[in-house]
Amino acid sequence: MPTILDVARRAGVSKSLVSMVTRGEGGVSEEKRRAILEAIDELDYRPNAMARGLVQRQTRILGVMISDLQNPFFGAVISGIQERAEERGFRVLITTGDRTPSVEESAMENLLELRVDGLILASPRVGDEAIAHAGRSVPVVVLNRDTNDDSSDSVTNDNIAGARLAVEHLVSFGHRRIAFIEGGVGAGARIRREGYLRAMRDFGLEEEIVTVEGRHTEEGGHQGAMELLKMRVLPTAVFASNDLCAIGAMTAFEEAGLSIPDDLSLVGYDNNRMAALRHISLTTIDQPGGDMGRSAVERLLERIDGDRTEPSHDVVSPSLVVRSTTGPPRFEAKA
Amino acid sequence: MPTILDVARRAGVSKSLVSMVTRGEGGVSEEKRRAILEAIDELDYRPNAMARGLVQRQTRILGVMISDLQNPFFGAVISGIQERAEERGFRVLITTGDRTPSVEESAMENLLELRVDGLILASPRVGDEAIAHAGRSVPVVVLNRDTNDDSSDSVTNDNIAGARLAVEHLVSFGHRRIAFIEGGVGAGARIRREGYLRAMRDFGLEEEIVTVEGRHTEEGGHQGAMELLKMRVLPTAVFASNDLCAIGAMTAFEEAGLSIPDDLSLVGYDNNRMAALRHISLTTIDQPGGDMGRSAVERLLERIDGDRTEPSHDVVSPSLVVRSTTGPPRFEAKA
DNA sequence: TTGAAAGCGCTAACAC
DNA sequence: GTGTTAGCGCTTTCAA
């Protein structure tokens, strides 16, 4: 693999000049520049980003840790990140631990060892300590997760408000017995659960609270729904912690012979591409993934450029998207 | 940010010992090792992968270029890649150009400048020359795409056979007028089209060939279907170049009042998670994404370890997955 | 406008 | 078992 020295020799100049050319710096005579470009081409030279990064002490790379690449919602987030990063002259490198906490932490370490200039943690299962640790060496923005330590910024959607929107929508149809399928241990999931609980209480439905375990996957939703189906008295509506989970639940309910929304109403969270499909047509809470990705990049760059040292916590508003999985309960609400 | 020297000083040892410890090499006294570990912890030291990579001339990182992170099929591919790479002690870094050819090429260059030890190109829109160029510096495996140059290995599913499976299945129901919605300019898409054409000819259906433009996205499928709907005589069956495309087409057809599979049969390609959803239940051609990802890693490591210098071209067999979007044509087939 | 030289943080070869 | 040193490929003073 050719080095800058090979190029310099071939072009009959010093390394410095080659460096100036690859960095697009001016002040090189047209003649030498041409010779250098030619040598680069002939040798298939490509600057070594590690050597460069080592001396420049920055990489202009933003690291992104995504826990579930199979969830289309994160596809939207990444699009937003990529778009804004590119505008600002940064590259984006993505890593995933495929939902395994230990692998995720090691993947994050990997990014850190590479000395990325900033890190976006999109809803991972990475522990608080690991985040704090990362935050000590590089600007970090976490997505959809509360941060205790104030070393990192966050961009979240208001999960409490979103959950309330879901419950409110169901209540407005006359539902009272509204169950919740949990989203597992991820940070955002816990807050949605909290939002559900609060909303139920606020609507005077404390007695009707039912929660079952689940996860932010179709399988998780399926299992949660099966739990619900075992109950003596079924809920008339179900709020699932995310769309994937809702879709899994939908499958389970329909397999059990229930018709949605006639026998049961269902609401998800995220508004991912699957939810919008005509055949799914899931009523859900929209979180603007692309916007959140773009904001995360902005926050990161402010830190990198040193424009801001105060922690920032962006909260975007979720909104209700009514589709075909919600309607009035089969029997008149008692109240 | 602390360096290895800081750690050495704090632990009262030389850099070499610290290096040995971070690399997990033996031959360090228990006493010093403990002191070093402590210093590392206190200083929040993290080895600089750039400096390390510079001297070791390898990074143990595999780069993956994915063109569409919104397509769940690639999620499966990445899972496979990640799993196998981890077993073999390699990290995986993913990049995407979000379906923009120029951005994709620059994203690929980025990976190359970082000196990844190998590159997996998962169905990107990157040009042949760019691939060949990359192949000159690092082992490259391309997914689902024919390579002209023999510098890179490939892992593909047999798109010709897969397309034939789709056509055959429809023919077995008595369909004759089977249209094809194209998948755009990506390499795999062109081969599927070719497979469709060949299969139609082989079944003596040359007269019935109808192709319309599309892309490997829902929007692309929707538009392709709209084209089809404008035709004087509608096909009785449609084969779409991938699942996303098929799902978009399904939406368009149903919006136009057609019922699937009664008025029209539909087959996709990939067997992604959306296709398997109960409400979509798309008949499709399965390609084993996870297996393909794992194979790609294997091929790459053979090259990296120098175990193989001959080009390899893995071809996996696609299979038909019959679900609910195909059936006999509404009117008896004439023949 | 150009070149020489120091040094980024690390590993590896060697000496002790 | 431990320390010293050269050098990976680059950028960045600084001089010429």
Tab-separated table of C-alpha atoms (C1' of nucleotides) in Angstrom, chain A residues 4 15 19 45 48 52, chain D residues 8-13:
chain	number	residue	atom	x	y	z
A	4	ILE	CA	2.628	9.734	1.038
A	15	LYS	CA	5.787	14.967	1.492
A	19	SER	CA	-0.114	16.583	2.038
A	45	TYR	CA	-2.821	6.268	-3.232
A	48	ASN	CA	-4.239	6.869	5.751
A	52	ARG	CA	-3.876	11.701	9.731
D	8	DC	C1'	4.110	3.202	11.483
D	9	DG	C1'	2.126	7.523	7.810
D	10	DC	C1'	0.848	11.528	8.327
D	11	DT	C1'	0.546	17.026	9.479
D	12	DT	C1'	2.652	20.988	11.066
D	13	DT	C1'	5.790	24.215	12.411
